[in-house]
Amino acid sequence: QKEVEQNSGPLSVPEGAIASLNCTYSDRGSQSFFWYRQYSGKSPELIMSIYSNGDKEDGRFTAQLNKASQYVSLLIRDSQPSDSATYLCAVNPFNAGGTSYGKLTFGQGTILTVHP
Amino acid sequence: DAGVIQSPRHEVTEMGQEVTLRCKPISGHDYLFWYRQTMMRGLELLIYFNNNVPIDDSGMPEDRFSAKMPNASFSTLKIQPSEPRDSAVYFCASRTRGAYEQYFGPGTRLTVT
């Protein structure tokens, strides 16, 4: 079983719509969660971090975390063609003793296409 | 502030040759990570360092791969001998102690023919 799972997509949405990207993780001890955006031929760029259950908003981006369901999502409001990229979900797993492994586990990424 | 710096940006080499990739982390960052990204396998963690000490190298594919961090501002990833299946984009990332956000360099695109 993959530790971090994302729908590979591609997810296609019209300009101005809300894009919803989803991620599930297997390690119940995970404490912090991240979304990275990666344009084709570029490196991953951190766009959101979330540590607590609930929603965190930053401009057009909202990250949602539900630790009980082991689920984290990213909503992009008013999607623009410039949002077209691969979005990577990353999780910071902790061991049974509550100590971080110190590294991130990445999902395979969801390709988002926003068409005019 | 300068971000993570990697060199070279592109490397084309022949099978059997030695390849050395270089990384300079963000100043003040205690952790350095080496990743490999391919279409088939996605983003894979190869090895990471804390305060110049290798912590987890379980992702290093085989003995042909080695990594060093001689000081806080420099790390190398070496492949010897290189093989065509090593063709990928290699990223270096760094972070500070106590914060888990990692910041990536621009990557090195390696092609082994």
mmCIF file of C-alpha atoms in Angstrom:
data_model
loop_
_atom_site.group_PDB
_atom_site.id
_atom_site.type_symbol
_atom_site.label_atom_id
_atom_site.label_comp_id
_atom_site.label_asym_id
_atom_site.label_seq_id
_atom_site.Cartn_x
_atom_site.Cartn_y
_atom_site.Cartn_z
ATOM 1 C CA GLN A 1 0.000 0.000 0.000
ATOM 2 C CA LYS A 2 1.336 3.383 -0.973
ATOM 3 C CA GLU A 3 1.935 5.672 1.962
ATOM 4 C CA VAL A 4 0.568 8.775 0.258
ATOM 5 C CA GLU A 5 -2.001 8.406 -2.491
ATOM 6 C CA GLN A 6 -3.254 10.952 -4.962
ATOM 7 C CA ASN A 7 -5.386 10.663 -8.058
ATOM 8 C CA SER A 8 -2.938 11.051 -10.919
ATOM 9 C CA GLY A 9 -5.496 12.831 -13.050
ATOM 10 C CA PRO A 10 -5.335 14.651 -15.244
ATOM 11 C CA LEU A 11 -7.914 16.862 -13.602
ATOM 12 C CA SER A 12 -9.328 19.323 -16.065
ATOM 13 C CA VAL A 13 -11.335 22.353 -14.945
ATOM 14 C CA PRO A 14 -12.524 25.469 -16.753
ATOM 15 C CA GLU A 15 -11.036 28.834 -15.951
ATOM 16 C CA GLY A 16 -12.741 30.412 -12.961
ATOM 17 C CA ALA A 17 -13.890 27.124 -11.457
ATOM 18 C CA ILE A 18 -12.806 25.513 -8.208
ATOM 19 C CA ALA A 19 -10.192 22.793 -8.535
ATOM 20 C CA SER A 20 -10.244 20.155 -5.799
ATOM 21 C CA LEU A 21 -7.173 18.000 -5.252
ATOM 22 C CA ASN A 22 -7.224 15.114 -2.816
ATOM 23 C CA CYS A 23 -4.664 13.103 -0.890
ATOM 24 C CA THR A 24 -4.890 10.226 1.561
ATOM 25 C CA TYR A 25 -2.097 8.906 3.756
ATOM 26 C CA SER A 26 -1.584 5.677 5.634
ATOM 27 C CA ASP A 27 0.517 6.728 8.639
ATOM 28 C CA ARG A 28 -1.850 7.759 11.428
ATOM 29 C CA GLY A 29 1.011 9.385 13.300
ATOM 30 C CA SER A 30 1.635 11.960 10.583
ATOM 31 C CA GLN A 31 1.655 15.474 11.985
ATOM 32 C CA SER A 32 2.337 17.911 9.180
ATOM 33 C CA PHE A 33 1.200 18.097 5.612
ATOM 34 C CA PHE A 34 2.298 20.040 2.581
ATOM 35 C CA TRP A 35 1.240 20.860 -0.931
ATOM 36 C CA TYR A 36 3.828 21.515 -3.595
ATOM 37 C CA ARG A 37 3.228 22.803 -7.114
ATOM 38 C CA GLN A 38 5.513 21.638 -9.894
ATOM 39 C CA TYR A 39 5.433 23.205 -13.335
ATOM 40 C CA SER A 40 6.678 21.080 -16.200
ATOM 41 C CA GLY A 41 10.467 21.055 -16.249
ATOM 42 C CA LYS A 42 10.726 22.911 -12.921
ATOM 43 C CA SER A 43 11.301 21.938 -9.314
ATOM 44 C CA PRO A 44 8.591 21.481 -6.669
ATOM 45 C CA GLU A 45 7.533 24.737 -5.037
ATOM 46 C CA LEU A 46 5.938 24.794 -1.595
ATOM 47 C CA ILE A 47 2.526 26.478 -1.672
ATOM 48 C CA MET A 48 0.757 25.358 1.516
ATOM 49 C CA SER A 49 1.525 23.804 4.885
ATOM 50 C CA ILE A 50 -1.117 22.574 7.318
ATOM 51 C CA TYR A 51 -0.660 21.106 10.770
ATOM 52 C CA SER A 52 -4.086 21.169 12.442
ATOM 53 C CA ASN A 53 -7.461 19.733 11.552
ATOM 54 C CA GLY A 54 -9.661 22.115 9.628
ATOM 55 C CA ASP A 55 -9.087 24.645 6.897
ATOM 56 C CA LYS A 56 -6.194 26.952 6.183
ATOM 57 C CA GLU A 57 -6.620 29.666 3.592
ATOM 58 C CA ASP A 58 -3.962 31.573 1.668
ATOM 59 C CA GLY A 59 -5.250 33.696 -1.164
ATOM 60 C CA ARG A 60 -6.999 31.486 -3.682
ATOM 61 C CA PHE A 61 -5.705 28.327 -1.989
ATOM 62 C CA THR A 62 -7.366 26.460 0.857
ATOM 63 C CA ALA A 63 -5.878 23.370 2.449
ATOM 64 C CA GLN A 64 -8.171 21.080 4.395
ATOM 65 C CA LEU A 65 -7.025 18.447 6.875
ATOM 66 C CA ASN A 66 -8.962 15.643 8.518
ATOM 67 C CA LYS A 67 -6.610 13.486 10.570
ATOM 68 C CA ALA A 68 -9.336 11.065 11.642
ATOM 69 C CA SER A 69 -10.026 10.233 8.011
ATOM 70 C CA GLN A 70 -6.334 10.555 7.067
ATOM 71 C CA TYR A 71 -7.257 12.949 4.334
ATOM 72 C CA VAL A 72 -5.852 16.244 3.146
ATOM 73 C CA SER A 73 -7.091 18.318 0.238
ATOM 74 C CA LEU A 74 -6.248 21.469 -1.660
ATOM 75 C CA LEU A 75 -8.881 23.739 -3.137
ATOM 76 C CA ILE A 76 -7.959 26.326 -5.743
ATOM 77 C CA ARG A 77 -10.628 28.966 -6.219
ATOM 78 C CA ASP A 78 -11.018 30.989 -9.403
ATOM 79 C CA SER A 79 -8.642 28.642 -11.222
ATOM 80 C CA GLN A 80 -6.389 30.241 -13.806
ATOM 81 C CA PRO A 81 -4.527 28.691 -16.744
ATOM 82 C CA SER A 82 -1.340 29.562 -14.841
ATOM 83 C CA ASP A 83 -2.426 27.065 -12.159
ATOM 84 C CA SER A 84 -1.931 24.233 -14.645
ATOM 85 C CA ALA A 85 0.779 22.096 -13.070
ATOM 86 C CA THR A 86 1.352 18.910 -11.115
ATOM 87 C CA TYR A 87 0.404 19.176 -7.447
ATOM 88 C CA LEU A 88 2.303 17.008 -4.990
ATOM 89 C CA CYS A 89 1.001 16.099 -1.559
ATOM 90 C CA ALA A 90 3.681 15.474 1.073
ATOM 91 C CA VAL A 91 3.371 14.076 4.566
ATOM 92 C CA ASN A 92 5.764 14.147 7.518
ATOM 93 C CA PRO A 93 5.401 10.716 9.159
ATOM 94 C CA PHE A 94 6.081 10.118 12.843
ATOM 95 C CA ASN A 95 7.097 6.869 14.483
ATOM 96 C CA ALA A 96 5.155 5.082 17.222
ATOM 97 C CA GLY A 97 7.082 7.016 19.842
ATOM 98 C CA GLY A 98 5.859 10.326 18.450
ATOM 99 C CA THR A 99 9.157 11.317 16.887
ATOM 100 C CA SER A 100 9.360 12.571 13.345
ATOM 101 C CA TYR A 101 11.353 10.552 10.870
ATOM 102 C CA GLY A 102 12.659 13.904 9.706
ATOM 103 C CA LYS A 103 11.703 13.431 6.103
ATOM 104 C CA LEU A 104 8.699 13.854 3.826
ATOM 105 C CA THR A 105 6.826 11.188 1.914
ATOM 106 C CA PHE A 106 5.462 12.414 -1.404
ATOM 107 C CA GLY A 107 2.496 11.241 -3.413
ATOM 108 C CA GLN A 108 2.745 10.649 -7.141
ATOM 109 C CA GLY A 109 1.114 13.996 -7.883
ATOM 110 C CA THR A 110 -2.086 15.120 -9.602
ATOM 111 C CA ILE A 111 -1.851 16.825 -12.964
ATOM 112 C CA LEU A 112 -4.168 19.824 -13.116
ATOM 113 C CA THR A 113 -5.143 21.475 -16.374
ATOM 114 C CA VAL A 114 -7.119 24.712 -16.333
ATOM 115 C CA HIS A 115 -8.554 25.463 -19.759
ATOM 116 C CA PRO A 116 -9.703 28.917 -20.869
ATOM 117 C CA ASP B 1 18.288 35.294 -0.080
ATOM 118 C CA ALA B 2 19.676 32.682 -2.414
ATOM 119 C CA GLY B 3 17.757 29.458 -2.634
ATOM 120 C CA VAL B 4 19.183 25.972 -2.970
ATOM 121 C CA ILE B 5 21.816 25.920 -5.673
ATOM 122 C CA GLN B 6 22.550 22.879 -7.816
ATOM 123 C CA SER B 7 25.093 22.223 -10.503
ATOM 124 C CA PRO B 8 25.283 21.292 -13.241
ATOM 125 C CA ARG B 9 21.745 21.938 -14.487
ATOM 126 C CA HIS B 10 22.126 19.410 -17.270
ATOM 127 C CA GLU B 11 24.513 16.500 -17.588
ATOM 128 C CA VAL B 12 24.835 14.135 -20.500
ATOM 129 C CA THR B 13 27.280 11.296 -20.107
ATOM 130 C CA GLU B 14 28.021 7.881 -21.469
ATOM 131 C CA MET B 15 27.326 4.662 -19.667
ATOM 132 C CA GLY B 16 30.175 3.702 -17.364
ATOM 133 C CA GLN B 17 31.309 7.254 -16.668
ATOM 134 C CA GLU B 18 31.412 8.832 -13.236
ATOM 135 C CA VAL B 19 28.871 11.573 -12.559
ATOM 136 C CA THR B 20 29.042 14.087 -9.724
ATOM 137 C CA LEU B 21 26.115 16.311 -8.838
ATOM 138 C CA ARG B 22 26.548 19.250 -6.489
ATOM 139 C CA CYS B 23 24.310 21.090 -4.071
ATOM 140 C CA LYS B 24 24.571 24.152 -1.863
ATOM 141 C CA PRO B 25 21.718 24.341 0.673
ATOM 142 C CA ILE B 26 20.082 27.520 1.896
ATOM 143 C CA SER B 27 22.336 29.176 4.437
ATOM 144 C CA GLY B 28 21.407 28.184 7.977
ATOM 145 C CA HIS B 29 19.519 25.054 6.986
ATOM 146 C CA ASP B 30 20.517 22.003 8.982
ATOM 147 C CA TYR B 31 18.967 19.323 6.808
ATOM 148 C CA LEU B 32 19.801 18.414 3.219
ATOM 149 C CA PHE B 33 17.912 15.943 1.062
ATOM 150 C CA TRP B 34 18.710 14.306 -2.276
ATOM 151 C CA TYR B 35 15.776 13.159 -4.439
ATOM 152 C CA ARG B 36 15.411 11.516 -7.816
ATOM 153 C CA GLN B 37 12.364 12.054 -10.011
ATOM 154 C CA THR B 38 11.230 9.954 -12.945
ATOM 155 C CA MET B 39 7.887 9.593 -14.675
ATOM 156 C CA MET B 40 7.597 5.978 -13.599
ATOM 157 C CA ARG B 41 8.623 6.255 -9.963
ATOM 158 C CA GLY B 42 7.803 9.852 -9.103
ATOM 159 C CA LEU B 43 9.843 11.696 -6.502
ATOM 160 C CA GLU B 44 12.041 9.351 -4.477
ATOM 161 C CA LEU B 45 14.146 10.273 -1.468
ATOM 162 C CA LEU B 46 17.660 8.922 -1.880
ATOM 163 C CA ILE B 47 19.424 10.147 1.258
ATOM 164 C CA TYR B 48 19.307 12.952 3.771
ATOM 165 C CA PHE B 49 21.772 14.627 6.094
ATOM 166 C CA ASN B 50 21.398 16.433 9.405
ATOM 167 C CA ASN B 51 24.296 18.672 10.401
ATOM 168 C CA ASN B 52 26.422 17.080 7.680
ATOM 169 C CA VAL B 53 25.813 13.543 8.977
ATOM 170 C CA PRO B 54 23.940 11.021 6.808
ATOM 171 C CA ILE B 55 20.769 10.001 8.654
ATOM 172 C CA ASP B 56 18.886 7.783 6.240
ATOM 173 C CA ASP B 57 20.369 6.361 3.054
ATOM 174 C CA SER B 58 17.800 3.603 2.607
ATOM 175 C CA GLY B 59 16.689 5.126 -0.672
ATOM 176 C CA MET B 60 20.082 4.914 -2.341
ATOM 177 C CA PRO B 61 19.455 2.395 -5.110
ATOM 178 C CA GLU B 62 22.767 0.550 -4.985
ATOM 179 C CA ASP B 63 26.422 0.818 -4.247
ATOM 180 C CA ARG B 64 27.040 2.773 -7.400
ATOM 181 C CA PHE B 65 25.498 5.753 -5.632
ATOM 182 C CA SER B 66 27.265 7.651 -2.882
ATOM 183 C CA ALA B 67 26.696 11.004 -1.208
ATOM 184 C CA LYS B 68 28.826 13.210 0.983
ATOM 185 C CA MET B 69 28.403 16.437 2.876
ATOM 186 C CA PRO B 70 31.855 17.672 3.868
ATOM 187 C CA ASN B 71 30.530 20.923 5.340
ATOM 188 C CA ALA B 72 27.306 22.784 5.994
ATOM 189 C CA SER B 73 27.269 24.499 2.620
ATOM 190 C CA PHE B 74 28.118 21.719 0.187
ATOM 191 C CA SER B 75 27.015 18.223 -0.729
ATOM 192 C CA THR B 76 27.724 15.874 -3.601
ATOM 193 C CA LEU B 77 25.902 12.906 -5.065
ATOM 194 C CA LYS B 78 28.127 10.615 -7.085
ATOM 195 C CA ILE B 79 27.209 7.810 -9.457
ATOM 196 C CA GLN B 80 30.007 5.487 -10.490
ATOM 197 C CA PRO B 81 29.642 3.828 -12.919
ATOM 198 C CA SER B 82 26.581 5.439 -14.435
ATOM 199 C CA GLU B 83 23.937 3.434 -16.306
ATOM 200 C CA PRO B 84 21.138 4.486 -18.672
ATOM 201 C CA ARG B 85 18.527 3.674 -15.998
ATOM 202 C CA ASP B 86 20.034 6.416 -13.837
ATOM 203 C CA SER B 87 18.647 8.996 -16.257
ATOM 204 C CA ALA B 88 16.352 11.220 -14.206
ATOM 205 C CA VAL B 89 16.090 14.648 -12.634
ATOM 206 C CA TYR B 90 17.979 14.860 -9.353
ATOM 207 C CA PHE B 91 16.812 17.423 -6.831
ATOM 208 C CA CYS B 92 18.436 18.702 -3.703
ATOM 209 C CA ALA B 93 16.300 20.228 -0.951
ATOM 210 C CA SER B 94 17.004 21.733 2.449
ATOM 211 C CA ARG B 95 15.167 22.766 5.586
ATOM 212 C CA THR B 96 15.776 24.173 9.022
ATOM 213 C CA ARG B 97 15.710 22.271 12.272
ATOM 214 C CA GLY B 98 12.216 22.273 13.812
ATOM 215 C CA ALA B 99 10.370 23.113 10.600
ATOM 216 C CA TYR B 100 9.465 20.426 8.128
ATOM 217 C CA GLU B 101 8.982 22.547 5.035
ATOM 218 C CA GLN B 102 11.582 21.633 2.446
ATOM 219 C CA TYR B 103 12.823 23.959 -0.265
ATOM 220 C CA PHE B 104 14.001 22.515 -3.531
ATOM 221 C CA GLY B 105 16.794 23.470 -5.845
ATOM 222 C CA PRO B 106 16.298 23.727 -9.608
ATOM 223 C CA GLY B 107 17.458 20.157 -10.184
ATOM 224 C CA THR B 108 20.009 18.458 -12.416
ATOM 225 C CA ARG B 109 18.696 16.646 -15.463
ATOM 226 C CA LEU B 110 20.942 13.637 -16.002
ATOM 227 C CA THR B 111 20.971 11.698 -19.236
ATOM 228 C CA VAL B 112 23.107 8.576 -19.480
ATOM 229 C CA THR B 113 23.480 7.227 -23.005
#
